[in-house]
XYZ file of C-alpha atoms in Angstrom:
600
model
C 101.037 208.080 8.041
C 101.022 208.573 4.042
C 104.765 208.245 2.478
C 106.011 210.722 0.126
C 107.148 208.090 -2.041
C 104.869 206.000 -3.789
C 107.085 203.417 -5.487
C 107.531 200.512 -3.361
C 110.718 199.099 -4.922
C 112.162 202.265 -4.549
C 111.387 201.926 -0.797
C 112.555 198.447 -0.258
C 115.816 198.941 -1.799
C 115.926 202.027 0.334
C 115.173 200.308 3.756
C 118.130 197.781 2.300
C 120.717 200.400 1.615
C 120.100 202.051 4.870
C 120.389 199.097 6.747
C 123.875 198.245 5.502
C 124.692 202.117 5.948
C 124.048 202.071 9.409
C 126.220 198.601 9.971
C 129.080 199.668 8.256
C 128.461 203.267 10.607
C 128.067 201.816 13.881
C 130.938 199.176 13.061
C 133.288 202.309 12.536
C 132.131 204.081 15.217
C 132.302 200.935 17.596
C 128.583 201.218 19.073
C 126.071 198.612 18.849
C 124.130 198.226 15.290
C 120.797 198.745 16.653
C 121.385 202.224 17.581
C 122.147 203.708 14.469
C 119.137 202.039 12.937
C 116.411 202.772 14.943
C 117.989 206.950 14.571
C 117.436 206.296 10.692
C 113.629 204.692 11.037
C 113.127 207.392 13.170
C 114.213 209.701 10.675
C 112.915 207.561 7.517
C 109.598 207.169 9.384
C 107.852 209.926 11.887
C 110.174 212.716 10.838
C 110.606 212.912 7.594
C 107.682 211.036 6.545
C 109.443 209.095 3.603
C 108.912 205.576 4.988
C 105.337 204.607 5.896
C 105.636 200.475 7.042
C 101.992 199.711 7.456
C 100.982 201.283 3.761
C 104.020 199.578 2.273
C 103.149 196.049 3.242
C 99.854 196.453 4.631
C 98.357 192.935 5.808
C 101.807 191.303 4.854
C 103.689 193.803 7.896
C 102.215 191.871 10.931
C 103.054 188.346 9.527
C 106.774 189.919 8.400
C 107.298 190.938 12.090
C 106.122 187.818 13.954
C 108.468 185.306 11.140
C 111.708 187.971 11.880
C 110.838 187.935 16.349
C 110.689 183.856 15.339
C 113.997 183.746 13.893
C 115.517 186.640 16.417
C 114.175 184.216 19.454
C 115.233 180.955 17.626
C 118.636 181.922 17.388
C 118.697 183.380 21.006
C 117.273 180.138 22.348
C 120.210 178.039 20.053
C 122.863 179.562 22.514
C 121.383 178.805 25.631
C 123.635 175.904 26.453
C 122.405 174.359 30.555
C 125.920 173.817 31.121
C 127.032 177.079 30.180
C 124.795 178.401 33.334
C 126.625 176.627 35.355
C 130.010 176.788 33.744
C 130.630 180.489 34.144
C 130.203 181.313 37.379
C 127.621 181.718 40.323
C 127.491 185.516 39.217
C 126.310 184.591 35.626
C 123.902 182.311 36.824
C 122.857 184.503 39.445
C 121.835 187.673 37.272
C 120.343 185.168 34.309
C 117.783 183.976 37.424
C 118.081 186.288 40.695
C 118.838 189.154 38.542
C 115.923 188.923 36.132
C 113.429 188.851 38.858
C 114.724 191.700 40.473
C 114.183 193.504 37.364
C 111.271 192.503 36.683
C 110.191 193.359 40.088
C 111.726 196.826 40.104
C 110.448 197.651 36.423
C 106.807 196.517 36.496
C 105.486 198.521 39.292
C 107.824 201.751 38.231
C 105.758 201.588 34.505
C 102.362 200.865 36.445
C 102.661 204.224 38.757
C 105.062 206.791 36.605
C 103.257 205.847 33.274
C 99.974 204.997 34.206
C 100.057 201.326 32.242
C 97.651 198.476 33.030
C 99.397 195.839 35.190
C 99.244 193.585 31.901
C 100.953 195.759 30.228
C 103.575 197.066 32.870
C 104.271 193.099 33.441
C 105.108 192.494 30.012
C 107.899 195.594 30.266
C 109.180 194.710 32.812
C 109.773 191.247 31.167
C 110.598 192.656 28.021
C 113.637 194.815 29.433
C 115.493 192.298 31.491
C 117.227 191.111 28.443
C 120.478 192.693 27.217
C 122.312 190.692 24.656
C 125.643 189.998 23.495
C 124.398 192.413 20.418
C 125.397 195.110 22.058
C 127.455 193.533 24.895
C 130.249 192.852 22.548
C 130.898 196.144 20.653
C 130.773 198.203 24.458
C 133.412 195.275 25.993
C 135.410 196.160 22.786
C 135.444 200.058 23.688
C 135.325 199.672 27.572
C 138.139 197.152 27.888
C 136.840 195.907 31.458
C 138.799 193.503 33.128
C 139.131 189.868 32.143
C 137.112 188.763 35.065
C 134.503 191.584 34.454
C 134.185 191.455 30.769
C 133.533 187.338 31.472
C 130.905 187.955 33.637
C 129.411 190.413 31.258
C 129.771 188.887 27.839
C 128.047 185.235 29.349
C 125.378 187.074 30.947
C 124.403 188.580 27.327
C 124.437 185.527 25.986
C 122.464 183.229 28.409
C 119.859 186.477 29.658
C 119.870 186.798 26.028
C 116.847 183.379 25.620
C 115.968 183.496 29.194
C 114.300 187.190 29.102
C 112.682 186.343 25.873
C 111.223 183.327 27.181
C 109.544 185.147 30.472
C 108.702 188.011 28.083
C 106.648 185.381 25.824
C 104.878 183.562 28.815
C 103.588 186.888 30.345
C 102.243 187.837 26.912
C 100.586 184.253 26.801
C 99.088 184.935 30.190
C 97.977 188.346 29.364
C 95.976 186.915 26.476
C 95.054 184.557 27.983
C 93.652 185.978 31.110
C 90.993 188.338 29.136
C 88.478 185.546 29.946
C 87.195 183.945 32.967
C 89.780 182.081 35.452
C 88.739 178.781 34.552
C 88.959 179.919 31.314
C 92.066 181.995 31.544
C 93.805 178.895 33.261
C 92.920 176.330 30.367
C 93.758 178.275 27.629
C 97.365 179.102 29.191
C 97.743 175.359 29.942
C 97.130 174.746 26.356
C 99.129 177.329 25.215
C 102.244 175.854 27.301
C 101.628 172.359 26.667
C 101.253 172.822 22.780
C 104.421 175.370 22.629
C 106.131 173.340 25.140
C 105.597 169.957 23.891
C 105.345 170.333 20.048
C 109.113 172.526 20.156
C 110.634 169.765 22.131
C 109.134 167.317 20.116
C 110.112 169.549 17.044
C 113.580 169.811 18.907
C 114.213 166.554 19.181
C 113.002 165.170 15.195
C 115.525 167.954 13.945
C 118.129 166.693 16.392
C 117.895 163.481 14.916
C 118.244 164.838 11.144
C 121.050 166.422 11.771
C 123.157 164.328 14.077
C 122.690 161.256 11.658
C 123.345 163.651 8.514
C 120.463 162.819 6.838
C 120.224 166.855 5.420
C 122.889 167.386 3.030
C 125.531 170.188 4.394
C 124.690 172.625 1.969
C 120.811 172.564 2.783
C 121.063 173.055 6.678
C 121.155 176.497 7.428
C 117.789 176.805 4.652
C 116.311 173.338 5.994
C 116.490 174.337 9.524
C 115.355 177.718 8.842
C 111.993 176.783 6.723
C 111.337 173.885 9.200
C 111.534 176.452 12.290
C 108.881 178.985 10.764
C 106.902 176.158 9.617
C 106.492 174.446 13.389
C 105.918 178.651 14.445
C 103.166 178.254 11.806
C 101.790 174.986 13.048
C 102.079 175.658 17.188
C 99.927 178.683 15.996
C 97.542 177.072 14.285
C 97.045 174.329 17.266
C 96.768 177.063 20.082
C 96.792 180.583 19.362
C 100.190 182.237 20.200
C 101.633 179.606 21.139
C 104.272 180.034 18.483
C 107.510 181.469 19.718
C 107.044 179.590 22.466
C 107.861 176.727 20.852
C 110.142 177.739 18.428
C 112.102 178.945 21.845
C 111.925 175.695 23.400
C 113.195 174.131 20.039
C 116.307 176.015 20.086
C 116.833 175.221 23.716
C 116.248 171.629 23.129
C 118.413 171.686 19.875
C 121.743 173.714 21.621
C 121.470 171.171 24.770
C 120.956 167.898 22.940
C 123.751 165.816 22.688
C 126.123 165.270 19.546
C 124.463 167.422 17.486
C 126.460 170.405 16.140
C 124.489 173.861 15.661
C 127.089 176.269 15.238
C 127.171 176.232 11.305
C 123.204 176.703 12.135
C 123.691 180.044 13.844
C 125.827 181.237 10.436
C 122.496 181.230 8.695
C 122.293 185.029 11.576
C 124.861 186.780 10.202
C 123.189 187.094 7.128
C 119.439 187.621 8.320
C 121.167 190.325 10.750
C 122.408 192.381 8.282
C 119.279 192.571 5.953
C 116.070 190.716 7.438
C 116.809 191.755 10.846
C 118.585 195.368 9.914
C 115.619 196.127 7.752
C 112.746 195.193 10.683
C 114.323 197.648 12.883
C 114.162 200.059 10.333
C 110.428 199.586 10.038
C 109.715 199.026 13.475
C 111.318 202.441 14.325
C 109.549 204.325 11.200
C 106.505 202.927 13.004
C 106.804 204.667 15.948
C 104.742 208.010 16.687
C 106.554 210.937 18.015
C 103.568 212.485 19.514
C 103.159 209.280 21.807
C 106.561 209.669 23.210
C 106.335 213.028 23.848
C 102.781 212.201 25.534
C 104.693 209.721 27.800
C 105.966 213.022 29.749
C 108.135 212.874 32.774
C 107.250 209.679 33.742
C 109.713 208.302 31.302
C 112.804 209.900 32.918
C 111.482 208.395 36.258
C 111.341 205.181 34.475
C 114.335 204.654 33.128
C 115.885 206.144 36.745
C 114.505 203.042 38.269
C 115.830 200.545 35.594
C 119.369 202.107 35.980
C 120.204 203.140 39.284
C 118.142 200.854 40.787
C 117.275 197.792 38.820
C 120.421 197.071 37.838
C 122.734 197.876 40.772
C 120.537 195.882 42.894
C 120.691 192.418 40.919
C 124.164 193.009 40.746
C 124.265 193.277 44.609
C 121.714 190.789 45.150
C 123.714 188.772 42.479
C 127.056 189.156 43.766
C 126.372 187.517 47.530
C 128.760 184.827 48.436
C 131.095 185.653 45.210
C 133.913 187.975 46.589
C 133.745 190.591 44.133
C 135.186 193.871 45.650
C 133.039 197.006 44.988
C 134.755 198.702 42.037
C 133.995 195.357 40.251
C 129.995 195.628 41.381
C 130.111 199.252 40.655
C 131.053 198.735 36.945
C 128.754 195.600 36.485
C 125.647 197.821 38.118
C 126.491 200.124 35.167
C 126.778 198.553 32.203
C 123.487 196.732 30.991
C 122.060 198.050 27.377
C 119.299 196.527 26.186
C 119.411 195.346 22.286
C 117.827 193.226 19.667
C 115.276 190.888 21.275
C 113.805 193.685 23.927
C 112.975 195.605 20.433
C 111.383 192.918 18.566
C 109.384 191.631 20.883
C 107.993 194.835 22.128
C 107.103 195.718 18.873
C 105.611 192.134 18.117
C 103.528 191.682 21.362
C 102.542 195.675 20.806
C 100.691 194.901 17.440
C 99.281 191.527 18.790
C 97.709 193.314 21.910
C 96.361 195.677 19.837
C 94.558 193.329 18.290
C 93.331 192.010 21.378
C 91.780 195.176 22.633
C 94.508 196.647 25.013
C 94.454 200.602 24.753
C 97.680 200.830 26.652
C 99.857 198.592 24.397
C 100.281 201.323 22.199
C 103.176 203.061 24.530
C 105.077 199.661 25.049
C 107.122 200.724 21.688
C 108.428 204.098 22.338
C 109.231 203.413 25.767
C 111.118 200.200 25.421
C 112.851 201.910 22.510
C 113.540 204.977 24.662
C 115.287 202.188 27.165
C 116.737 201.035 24.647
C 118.312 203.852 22.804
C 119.152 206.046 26.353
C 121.186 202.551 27.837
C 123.620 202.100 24.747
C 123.945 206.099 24.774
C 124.340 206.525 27.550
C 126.639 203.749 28.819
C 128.841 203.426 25.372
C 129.775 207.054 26.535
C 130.446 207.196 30.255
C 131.306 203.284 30.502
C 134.957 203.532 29.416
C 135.825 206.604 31.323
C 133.929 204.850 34.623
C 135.970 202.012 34.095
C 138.815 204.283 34.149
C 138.322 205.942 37.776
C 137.061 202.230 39.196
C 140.448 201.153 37.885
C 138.953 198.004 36.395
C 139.910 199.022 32.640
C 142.218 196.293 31.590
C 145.523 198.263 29.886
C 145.818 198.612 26.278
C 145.687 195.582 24.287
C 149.079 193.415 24.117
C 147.994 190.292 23.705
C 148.848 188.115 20.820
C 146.622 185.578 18.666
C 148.540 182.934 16.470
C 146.492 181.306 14.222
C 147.588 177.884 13.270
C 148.954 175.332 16.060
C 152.062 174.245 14.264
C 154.838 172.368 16.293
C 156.745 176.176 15.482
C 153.696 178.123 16.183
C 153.380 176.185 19.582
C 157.318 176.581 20.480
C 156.996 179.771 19.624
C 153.677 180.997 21.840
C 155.471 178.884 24.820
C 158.607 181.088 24.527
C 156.155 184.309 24.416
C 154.751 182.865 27.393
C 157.519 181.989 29.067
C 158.536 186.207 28.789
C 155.457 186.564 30.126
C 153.323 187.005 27.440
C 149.607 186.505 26.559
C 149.254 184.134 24.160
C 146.127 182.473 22.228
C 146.251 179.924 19.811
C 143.339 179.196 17.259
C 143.550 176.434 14.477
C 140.353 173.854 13.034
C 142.674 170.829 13.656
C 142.091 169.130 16.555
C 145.481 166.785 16.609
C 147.407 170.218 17.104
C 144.858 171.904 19.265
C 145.008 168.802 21.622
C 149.176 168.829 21.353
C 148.243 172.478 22.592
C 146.075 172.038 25.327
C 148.709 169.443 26.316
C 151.273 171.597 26.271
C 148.724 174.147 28.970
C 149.060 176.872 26.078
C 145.646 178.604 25.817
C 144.083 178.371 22.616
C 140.723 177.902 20.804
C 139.622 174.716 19.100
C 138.157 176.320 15.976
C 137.530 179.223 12.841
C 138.743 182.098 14.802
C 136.574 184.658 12.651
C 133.547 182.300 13.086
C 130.025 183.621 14.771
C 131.415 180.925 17.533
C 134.241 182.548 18.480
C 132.622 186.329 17.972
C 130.145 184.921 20.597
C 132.353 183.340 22.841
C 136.416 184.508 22.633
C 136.815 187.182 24.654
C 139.438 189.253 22.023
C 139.300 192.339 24.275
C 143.014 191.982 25.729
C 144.185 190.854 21.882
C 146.717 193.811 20.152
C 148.221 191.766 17.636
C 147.019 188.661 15.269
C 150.048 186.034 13.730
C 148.728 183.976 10.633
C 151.411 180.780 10.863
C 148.895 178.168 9.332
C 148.941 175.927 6.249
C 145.318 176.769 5.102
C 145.721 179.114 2.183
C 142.384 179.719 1.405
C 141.524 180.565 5.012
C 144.634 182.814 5.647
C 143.531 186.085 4.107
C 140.060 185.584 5.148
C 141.496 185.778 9.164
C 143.869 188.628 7.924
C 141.397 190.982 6.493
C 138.676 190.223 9.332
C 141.361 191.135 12.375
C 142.951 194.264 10.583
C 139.293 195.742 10.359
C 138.769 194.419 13.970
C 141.913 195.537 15.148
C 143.593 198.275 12.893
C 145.912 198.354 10.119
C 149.547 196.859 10.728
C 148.370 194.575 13.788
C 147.931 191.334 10.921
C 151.382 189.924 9.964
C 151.702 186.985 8.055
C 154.458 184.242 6.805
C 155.557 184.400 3.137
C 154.098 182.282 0.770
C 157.387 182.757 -1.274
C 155.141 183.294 -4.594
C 157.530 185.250 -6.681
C 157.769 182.600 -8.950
C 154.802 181.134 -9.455
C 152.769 181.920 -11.977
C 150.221 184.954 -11.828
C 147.398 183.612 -12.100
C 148.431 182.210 -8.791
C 149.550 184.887 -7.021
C 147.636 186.312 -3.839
C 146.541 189.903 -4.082
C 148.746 192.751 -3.674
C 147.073 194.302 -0.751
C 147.134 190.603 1.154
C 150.600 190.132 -0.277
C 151.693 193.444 1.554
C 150.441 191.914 5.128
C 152.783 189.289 4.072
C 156.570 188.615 5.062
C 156.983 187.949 9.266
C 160.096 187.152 10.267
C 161.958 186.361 6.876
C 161.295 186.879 3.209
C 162.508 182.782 3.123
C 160.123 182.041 6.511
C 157.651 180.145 5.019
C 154.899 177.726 6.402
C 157.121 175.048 5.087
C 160.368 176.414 5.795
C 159.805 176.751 9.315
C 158.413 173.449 9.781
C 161.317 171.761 8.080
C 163.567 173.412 10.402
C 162.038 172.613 13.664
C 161.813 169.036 12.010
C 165.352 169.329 11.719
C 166.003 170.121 15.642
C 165.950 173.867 15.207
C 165.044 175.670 18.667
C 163.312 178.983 19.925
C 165.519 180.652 22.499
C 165.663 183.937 24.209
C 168.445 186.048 25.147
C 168.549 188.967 27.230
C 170.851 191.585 25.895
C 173.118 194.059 27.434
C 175.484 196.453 27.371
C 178.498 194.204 26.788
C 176.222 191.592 24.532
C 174.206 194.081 22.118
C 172.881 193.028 18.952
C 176.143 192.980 17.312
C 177.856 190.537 19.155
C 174.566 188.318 18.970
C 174.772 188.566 15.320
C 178.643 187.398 15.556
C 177.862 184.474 17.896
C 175.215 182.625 15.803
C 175.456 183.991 12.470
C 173.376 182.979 9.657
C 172.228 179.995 11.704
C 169.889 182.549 13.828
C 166.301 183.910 12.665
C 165.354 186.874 14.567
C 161.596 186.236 15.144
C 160.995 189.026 17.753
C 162.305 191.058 20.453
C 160.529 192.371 23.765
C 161.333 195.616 25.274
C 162.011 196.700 28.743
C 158.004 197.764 28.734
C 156.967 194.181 27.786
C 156.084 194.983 24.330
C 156.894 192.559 21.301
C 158.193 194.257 18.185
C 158.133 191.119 15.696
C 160.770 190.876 12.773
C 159.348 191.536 9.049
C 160.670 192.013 5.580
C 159.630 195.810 5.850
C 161.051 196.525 9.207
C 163.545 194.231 11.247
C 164.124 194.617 14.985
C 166.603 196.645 16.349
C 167.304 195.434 20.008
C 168.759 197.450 22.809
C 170.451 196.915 26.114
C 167.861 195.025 28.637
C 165.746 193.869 25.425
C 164.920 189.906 25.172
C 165.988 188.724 21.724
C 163.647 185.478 20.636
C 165.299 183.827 17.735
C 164.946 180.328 15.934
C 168.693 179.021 15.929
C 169.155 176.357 13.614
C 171.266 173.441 14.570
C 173.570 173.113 17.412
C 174.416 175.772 19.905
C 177.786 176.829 20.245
């Protein structure tokens, strides 16, 4: 295909722009990212003919490709954590192992007979689909609201299938190569496939492991050190046995996540980035690769396909998956239906496509469109129907009431064990460890770290949270956590302290905007403030109002020496006190106050 644009800068920019287009889109429209930009390479690419990959890079497009599925796999393979298999659940660890094989099984033969694809091929499908991915895991729990217990077992299976699938996907493909010679011959060169990719990622595992556990990279070289020094061991395992590369780049991960004192979450930062350009763009160009003829070639045999993987893939390594773990059927019924493919199943389809190509395999040529079609029809078709199925199966958790405090303050943690107490959910977030431990002590929930890091977007499940609190010291950090939960969450469901700035200079002022999300509880209730008085003995207490004992008479008994921090009506819903709006409490309400002092 020829592009109708012949100025390459014009079309790089363009594949740029579109790519953050289509993040911002799906983020508004709450559907996984990779939906919305494999519509517009379809639309850049075979239909409209603007975007032609292979002209535009020409020999450069293949090694582009196999450095992005390095980096994609890499960071898959850094959140595979052994004792997060075993941490979560014998239903998590049953679909990451039970569950893959019965996919597998179920997939393979389905693309042999309805498709007509060489076993080689229809293997390496089957592989290639059994991953999902918290990609587009998280955005559907977001939108579906499952239960806690469900949206659990759903978010860890994303996460650990995530390296797992990607790993069986790669040793088919390094059997199929393989395998085009004579046994003896096939069985060598897969040995020495596995025991370079095998041994030189460990190996290349463990070195980096030792760099960065003795700090011998400075901080601000890490993400770019571990990055160049990944692609250059892909570079060198292929080089030493051909293919061998993401395997070991996969076992390097592994080794790096599970390898003790040695801290790779400000590693997996280096993502966020790469997703929303490197990895936006390849999608881009892997879709504007595809040809539309071919998938309309692929006839009916792709509806019977993707029947298989759906109703019967899936809800049988749920069911085979679920034996011995007392899940009740509604709870199987929703986990059989929600399982959209993502991110690695496209990139390494499109990887090992080119590559067997290469190698002389006609069929190859339809592994694209119709992992792509799986692709595309699952996070259609289950963002749609998933909520509403939730719905009937009455698993759909209510809406979101829950209540995140950021900042583990002696007030913050009075003040969450009051909520509690009134039968709240609470969840309390803060980077220093001496309050997250007086916390956990105190058998609060809460989260020992950056609450808006790629950590916590991995592994906090926010679903049930309605309402965010800022009540920490960190100034700089503050508006960063306000801005990220309001777009997360909605406008009005941030509240802050004040930072009781009127005086200082301007210069030194916070925005206006932030300064508006400003002002819970008090115009005086600052960080400082509110320490000082629970320093001073103040106390949180509740009181249940009434007829008799309204808000008035409250107001007479403790005077100015009572804060009004919140109030929860008869529904169980917290309206919280602010500068803008204070509470007015009815009869039956549940008055939470700081009272300063003695009580009377």
């Amino acid at each position: 295909m020829t592009s109708i644009i012949n100025d390459p800068m014009a079309l790089l920019v363009l594949v740029g722009l579109v790519s953050v287009a289509c993040q911002l889109l799906a983020h508004r429209i709450k559907l996984p990212a990779i939906l919305p930009l494999l519509l517009a390479g379809l639309a850049l690419g075979p239909i409209s003919g603007v975007l032609a990959p292979d002209e535009l890079f020409g020999n450069l497009l293949f090694p582009l490709i196999s450095l992005s599925v390095a980096i994609i796999l890499f960071e898959g393979a850094l959140t595979l954590k052994f004792e997060d298999i075993a941490g979560h659940g014998s239903m998590v660890r049953n679909l990451c192992s039970i569950g893959v094989l019965i996919t597998w099984a179920v997939a393979t033969p389905s693309a042999h007979y309805a498709l007509g694809l060489d076993w080689p091929i229809a293997f390496l499908f089957g592989a290639i689909i059994t991953v999902t991915g918290p990609t587009v895991i998280m955005p559907m729990l977001r939108t579906v609201r499952p239960s806690a217990k469900l949206a659990n077992i759903l978010r860890w299976e994303g996460i650990v299938i995530d390296p797992i699938g990607a790993l069986l996907a790669v040793l088919v493909y390094e059997y199929i190569i393989a395998s085009q010679h004579a046994l003896s011959h096939t069985l060598i060169t897969f040995g020495s496939v596995l025991a370079v990719g095998i041994g030189l990622g460990a190996a290349a595992g463990f070195g980096l492991g030792l760099l960065l556990r003795h700090n011998w990279i400075p901080h601000y070289l890490r993400n770019t050190a571990v990055l160049t020094l990944m692609l250059g061991i892909f570079a060198w395992s292929d080089s030493l046995a051909h293919e061998s590369g993401l395997l070991s780049v996969t076992i390097m991960g592994i080794w790096l996540a599970n390898m003790r004192n040695v801290d790779v979450e400000d590693i997996l930062e280096f993502k966020e980035t790469l997703s929303v350009l490197l990895i936006s763009a390849l999608f881009i160009l892997l879709a504007a690769r595809l040809d539309i003829q071919a998938i309309t070639q692929l006839g009916w045999g792709t509806v019977y396909v993707l029947l298989a993987i759906i109703f019967v893939a899936r809800p049988l390594s749920v069911i085979c998956s679920s034996i011995g773990t007392g899940l009740a059927w509604r709870e199987l019924a929703l986990l059989s239906w929600i399982a959209p493919r993502g991110i690695v199943a496209a990139a390494v389809s499109a990887l090992f496509a080119l590559k067997l190509e290469n190698h002389g395999f006609t069929n190859s040529g339809l592994l694209v469109p119709m992992v792509f079609l799986v692709i595309i029809s699952t996070v259609v078709l289950q963002s749609l129907t998933s909520a509403p199925l939730a719905k009937l199966l009455k698993q759909r958790a209510p809406a979101p009431r829950g209540i995140l405090i950021f900042g583990a303050s002696k007030f913050a943690r009075m003040l969450a064990q009051e909520l509690i107490n009134n039968k709240q959910q609470v969840l309390i977030a803060d980077t220093n460890w001496e309050a997250i431990r007086e916390t956990r002590m105190a058998n609060i929930p809460c989260y020992y770290g950056n609450p808006i890091s790629e950590h916590a977007t991995r592994t906090l499940d926010l679903s049930s949270i309605g309402r965010v609190l800022v009540l920490s010291p960190y100034r700089q950090l503050n508006p960063l956590v306000s801005y990220h939960f309001e777009d997360l969450l909605g406008k009005g469901a941030v509240l802050g302290l004040s930072n009781n700035e009127k005086e200082a200079r301007k210069s030194h002022q916070v925005s206006e905007s932030y300064a508006q999300k400003l002002g819970l509880f008090s115009e005086h209730a600052s960080y400082a403030k509110l320490a000082s008085a629970v320093a001073k003995g103040a106390s949180i207490k509740s009181t249940k109002l009434s007829e008799n004992f309204g808000q008035e008479q409250y107001q007479e008994k403790y005077g100015s020496r009572a804060m009004p921090l919140c109030a929860i009506d008869t529904d169980s819903r917290v309206h919280f006190s602010t500068v803008s709006k204070g509470v007015k409490s009815k009869a039956d309400w549940q008055m939470i106050s700081l009272i300063n002092g003695e009580e009377s």
